[in-house]
Amino acid sequence: MSSFTVPSMATPPSAAASPAWMPYTSMPHISEQRVPMPFTSAMTSECAPSLSTLSKMSRDMRKEIENIFQQAGCSMHAMQIVKRKFQKFVDDIRDELPTNQRSKFEEIEGFTGCTIPYQVNILPPKDHLSKGRVKKIRGHSDKGGSDKKKTEAKKKRKMRRFH
């Protein structure tokens, strides 16, 4: 079994357009991806900055992070440094930001604007209060012709046998 090593390169050469490179070439740039902004119903109009300001700030941060990844390149040591510093950054931010974790029910109630009932009582239909004729749902034994038609059909079959 032989091993094959590829020299590190940022972009594939034009002659090496193999299927192995295709997933990386078809991926959009991080700054081109649309990321939904994390707005909650708790944000009021006076404390919420404008949407364009938030999107510009997030776009700038994404570009800076992408530049850091490009500077790290394919070096394992550099990527470990970036990962360690990024994890420290994430932990610091999580400590500083207030935690307003909402449950799934609270998110749905906030979205719909009404409360979710915890118990639902399903009552049987009241036939005596319904207007008009109440029809019974017929099963396989109820379907078919009337008894009078059935007996007449039997008599006709018997008469045909004798003729």
mmCIF file of C-alpha atoms in Angstrom:
data_model
loop_
_atom_site.group_PDB
_atom_site.id
_atom_site.type_symbol
_atom_site.label_atom_id
_atom_site.label_comp_id
_atom_site.label_asym_id
_atom_site.label_seq_id
_atom_site.Cartn_x
_atom_site.Cartn_y
_atom_site.Cartn_z
ATOM 1 C CA MET A 1 0.000 0.000 0.000
ATOM 2 C CA SER A 2 1.496 3.307 -1.037
ATOM 3 C CA SER A 3 0.806 6.733 0.372
ATOM 4 C CA PHE A 4 0.362 9.816 -1.723
ATOM 5 C CA THR A 5 0.934 13.299 -0.325
ATOM 6 C CA VAL A 6 -0.314 16.460 -1.908
ATOM 7 C CA PRO A 7 1.765 19.622 -1.517
ATOM 8 C CA SER A 8 -0.132 22.315 0.361
ATOM 9 C CA MET A 9 -1.705 24.876 -1.920
ATOM 10 C CA ALA A 10 -4.437 27.411 -1.347
ATOM 11 C CA THR A 11 -6.166 26.882 -4.690
ATOM 12 C CA PRO A 12 -6.097 23.915 -7.050
ATOM 13 C CA PRO A 13 -4.149 24.242 -10.287
ATOM 14 C CA SER A 14 -6.292 24.569 -13.391
ATOM 15 C CA ALA A 15 -5.141 21.178 -14.728
ATOM 16 C CA ALA A 16 -6.102 19.385 -11.503
ATOM 17 C CA ALA A 17 -9.846 19.942 -11.694
ATOM 18 C CA SER A 18 -10.670 16.588 -10.151
ATOM 19 C CA PRO A 19 -13.875 15.632 -8.323
ATOM 20 C CA ALA A 20 -11.981 15.874 -5.019
ATOM 21 C CA TRP A 21 -11.659 19.649 -5.491
ATOM 22 C CA MET A 22 -15.255 20.174 -6.609
ATOM 23 C CA PRO A 23 -16.914 20.479 -3.162
ATOM 24 C CA TYR A 24 -14.472 23.228 -2.203
ATOM 25 C CA THR A 25 -14.806 25.195 -5.418
ATOM 26 C CA SER A 26 -18.600 25.180 -5.413
ATOM 27 C CA MET A 27 -18.937 26.446 -1.838
ATOM 28 C CA PRO A 28 -19.914 30.128 -1.553
ATOM 29 C CA HIS A 29 -17.620 32.517 0.249
ATOM 30 C CA ILE A 30 -18.517 33.058 3.906
ATOM 31 C CA SER A 31 -19.326 36.717 3.292
ATOM 32 C CA GLU A 32 -21.745 35.711 0.513
ATOM 33 C CA GLN A 33 -23.829 33.421 2.734
ATOM 34 C CA ARG A 34 -26.976 34.856 4.251
ATOM 35 C CA VAL A 35 -27.197 34.303 7.982
ATOM 36 C CA PRO A 36 -30.505 35.138 9.708
ATOM 37 C CA MET A 37 -30.210 37.868 12.278
ATOM 38 C CA PRO A 38 -31.037 36.793 15.850
ATOM 39 C CA PHE A 39 -33.931 39.107 16.657
ATOM 40 C CA THR A 40 -36.222 38.237 19.542
ATOM 41 C CA SER A 41 -39.573 39.617 20.522
ATOM 42 C CA ALA A 42 -37.933 40.946 23.711
ATOM 43 C CA MET A 43 -36.122 43.597 21.650
ATOM 44 C CA THR A 44 -38.063 46.840 21.590
ATOM 45 C CA SER A 45 -37.890 49.486 18.915
ATOM 46 C CA GLU A 46 -35.875 51.966 21.026
ATOM 47 C CA CYS A 47 -33.115 49.493 21.996
ATOM 48 C CA ALA A 48 -32.856 47.604 18.705
ATOM 49 C CA PRO A 49 -30.371 49.070 16.227
ATOM 50 C CA SER A 50 -31.324 49.279 12.606
ATOM 51 C CA LEU A 51 -31.177 46.152 10.496
ATOM 52 C CA SER A 52 -28.642 47.637 8.097
ATOM 53 C CA THR A 53 -26.263 48.485 10.951
ATOM 54 C CA LEU A 54 -26.461 44.975 12.379
ATOM 55 C CA SER A 55 -26.001 43.321 9.005
ATOM 56 C CA LYS A 56 -22.992 45.552 8.244
ATOM 57 C CA MET A 57 -21.395 44.700 11.596
ATOM 58 C CA SER A 58 -21.937 40.971 11.130
ATOM 59 C CA ARG A 59 -20.632 41.136 7.549
ATOM 60 C CA ASP A 60 -17.465 42.911 8.710
ATOM 61 C CA MET A 61 -16.901 40.338 11.469
ATOM 62 C CA ARG A 62 -17.376 37.463 9.016
ATOM 63 C CA LYS A 63 -14.833 39.014 6.638
ATOM 64 C CA GLU A 64 -12.291 39.386 9.447
ATOM 65 C CA ILE A 65 -12.776 35.773 10.540
ATOM 66 C CA GLU A 66 -12.377 34.614 6.943
ATOM 67 C CA ASN A 67 -9.143 36.621 6.663
ATOM 68 C CA ILE A 68 -7.834 34.947 9.824
ATOM 69 C CA PHE A 69 -8.580 31.503 8.352
ATOM 70 C CA GLN A 70 -6.783 32.440 5.149
ATOM 71 C CA GLN A 71 -3.758 33.676 7.115
ATOM 72 C CA ALA A 72 -3.649 30.403 9.047
ATOM 73 C CA GLY A 73 -3.627 28.549 5.732
ATOM 74 C CA CYS A 74 -3.027 24.805 5.905
ATOM 75 C CA SER A 75 -0.735 24.918 8.931
ATOM 76 C CA MET A 76 -1.988 22.656 11.714
ATOM 77 C CA HIS A 77 -0.146 24.701 14.358
ATOM 78 C CA ALA A 78 -1.698 27.968 13.169
ATOM 79 C CA MET A 79 -5.196 26.444 13.064
ATOM 80 C CA GLN A 80 -4.776 25.151 16.633
ATOM 81 C CA ILE A 81 -3.837 28.658 17.756
ATOM 82 C CA VAL A 82 -6.881 30.105 15.958
ATOM 83 C CA LYS A 83 -9.149 27.464 17.483
ATOM 84 C CA ARG A 84 -7.829 28.019 21.016
ATOM 85 C CA LYS A 85 -8.151 31.820 20.770
ATOM 86 C CA PHE A 86 -11.590 31.580 19.151
ATOM 87 C CA GLN A 87 -12.838 29.217 21.890
ATOM 88 C CA LYS A 88 -11.568 31.649 24.543
ATOM 89 C CA PHE A 89 -13.315 34.504 22.716
ATOM 90 C CA VAL A 90 -16.598 32.549 22.556
ATOM 91 C CA ASP A 91 -16.424 31.685 26.269
ATOM 92 C CA ASP A 92 -15.785 35.333 27.197
ATOM 93 C CA ILE A 93 -18.719 36.523 25.089
ATOM 94 C CA ARG A 94 -21.061 33.908 26.582
ATOM 95 C CA ASP A 95 -20.078 35.042 30.079
ATOM 96 C CA GLU A 96 -20.774 38.703 29.273
ATOM 97 C CA LEU A 97 -24.048 38.343 27.376
ATOM 98 C CA PRO A 98 -27.251 37.897 29.385
ATOM 99 C CA THR A 99 -28.809 34.478 29.153
ATOM 100 C CA ASN A 100 -32.427 34.640 28.129
ATOM 101 C CA GLN A 101 -32.961 31.027 27.254
ATOM 102 C CA ARG A 102 -36.565 30.481 26.354
ATOM 103 C CA SER A 103 -38.239 27.121 26.189
ATOM 104 C CA LYS A 104 -39.744 25.803 22.975
ATOM 105 C CA PHE A 105 -43.253 26.574 24.270
ATOM 106 C CA GLU A 106 -42.333 30.177 25.051
ATOM 107 C CA GLU A 107 -40.835 30.619 21.568
ATOM 108 C CA ILE A 108 -43.992 29.270 19.908
ATOM 109 C CA GLU A 109 -46.254 31.345 22.154
ATOM 110 C CA GLY A 110 -44.210 34.453 21.390
ATOM 111 C CA PHE A 111 -44.400 33.747 17.659
ATOM 112 C CA THR A 112 -48.146 33.011 17.544
ATOM 113 C CA GLY A 113 -49.162 35.558 20.181
ATOM 114 C CA CYS A 114 -51.394 33.178 22.150
ATOM 115 C CA THR A 115 -50.857 30.598 24.868
ATOM 116 C CA ILE A 116 -50.659 26.861 24.266
ATOM 117 C CA PRO A 117 -53.209 24.909 26.321
ATOM 118 C CA TYR A 118 -51.725 22.218 28.547
ATOM 119 C CA GLN A 119 -54.887 20.099 28.575
ATOM 120 C CA VAL A 120 -57.444 19.661 25.822
ATOM 121 C CA ASN A 121 -60.845 18.100 26.504
ATOM 122 C CA ILE A 122 -62.407 16.424 23.491
ATOM 123 C CA LEU A 123 -66.111 15.814 23.982
ATOM 124 C CA PRO A 124 -68.176 13.303 22.007
ATOM 125 C CA PRO A 125 -70.663 14.729 19.508
ATOM 126 C CA LYS A 126 -74.130 15.477 20.857
ATOM 127 C CA ASP A 127 -76.627 13.928 18.479
ATOM 128 C CA HIS A 128 -79.730 15.232 20.227
ATOM 129 C CA LEU A 129 -78.650 18.850 19.725
ATOM 130 C CA SER A 130 -77.749 18.541 16.056
ATOM 131 C CA LYS A 131 -80.107 20.029 13.518
ATOM 132 C CA GLY A 132 -81.578 17.900 10.784
ATOM 133 C CA ARG A 133 -81.409 14.164 10.322
ATOM 134 C CA VAL A 134 -78.423 12.464 11.930
ATOM 135 C CA LYS A 135 -77.064 9.773 9.625
ATOM 136 C CA LYS A 136 -75.376 6.691 10.969
ATOM 137 C CA ILE A 137 -72.092 5.825 9.324
ATOM 138 C CA ARG A 138 -72.786 2.527 7.645
ATOM 139 C CA GLY A 139 -70.335 -0.335 7.860
ATOM 140 C CA HIS A 140 -69.851 -3.250 5.478
ATOM 141 C CA SER A 141 -72.800 -5.171 6.919
ATOM 142 C CA ASP A 142 -75.148 -2.185 6.594
ATOM 143 C CA LYS A 143 -74.376 -1.479 2.960
ATOM 144 C CA GLY A 144 -76.340 -3.133 0.219
ATOM 145 C CA GLY A 145 -79.945 -3.240 -0.903
ATOM 146 C CA SER A 146 -83.048 -3.593 1.214
ATOM 147 C CA ASP A 147 -84.244 -6.974 2.484
ATOM 148 C CA LYS A 148 -87.251 -6.934 0.158
ATOM 149 C CA LYS A 149 -85.015 -6.576 -2.907
ATOM 150 C CA LYS A 150 -82.754 -9.373 -1.662
ATOM 151 C CA THR A 151 -85.631 -11.821 -1.264
ATOM 152 C CA GLU A 152 -87.041 -10.951 -4.699
ATOM 153 C CA ALA A 153 -83.631 -11.500 -6.278
ATOM 154 C CA LYS A 154 -83.356 -14.930 -4.616
ATOM 155 C CA LYS A 155 -86.792 -15.928 -5.935
ATOM 156 C CA LYS A 156 -85.832 -14.901 -9.470
ATOM 157 C CA ARG A 157 -82.642 -16.975 -9.309
ATOM 158 C CA LYS A 158 -84.562 -20.011 -8.153
ATOM 159 C CA MET A 159 -87.106 -19.591 -10.921
ATOM 160 C CA ARG A 160 -84.340 -19.425 -13.552
ATOM 161 C CA ARG A 161 -82.931 -22.757 -12.399
ATOM 162 C CA PHE A 162 -86.182 -24.560 -13.050
ATOM 163 C CA HIS A 163 -86.804 -23.088 -16.480
#
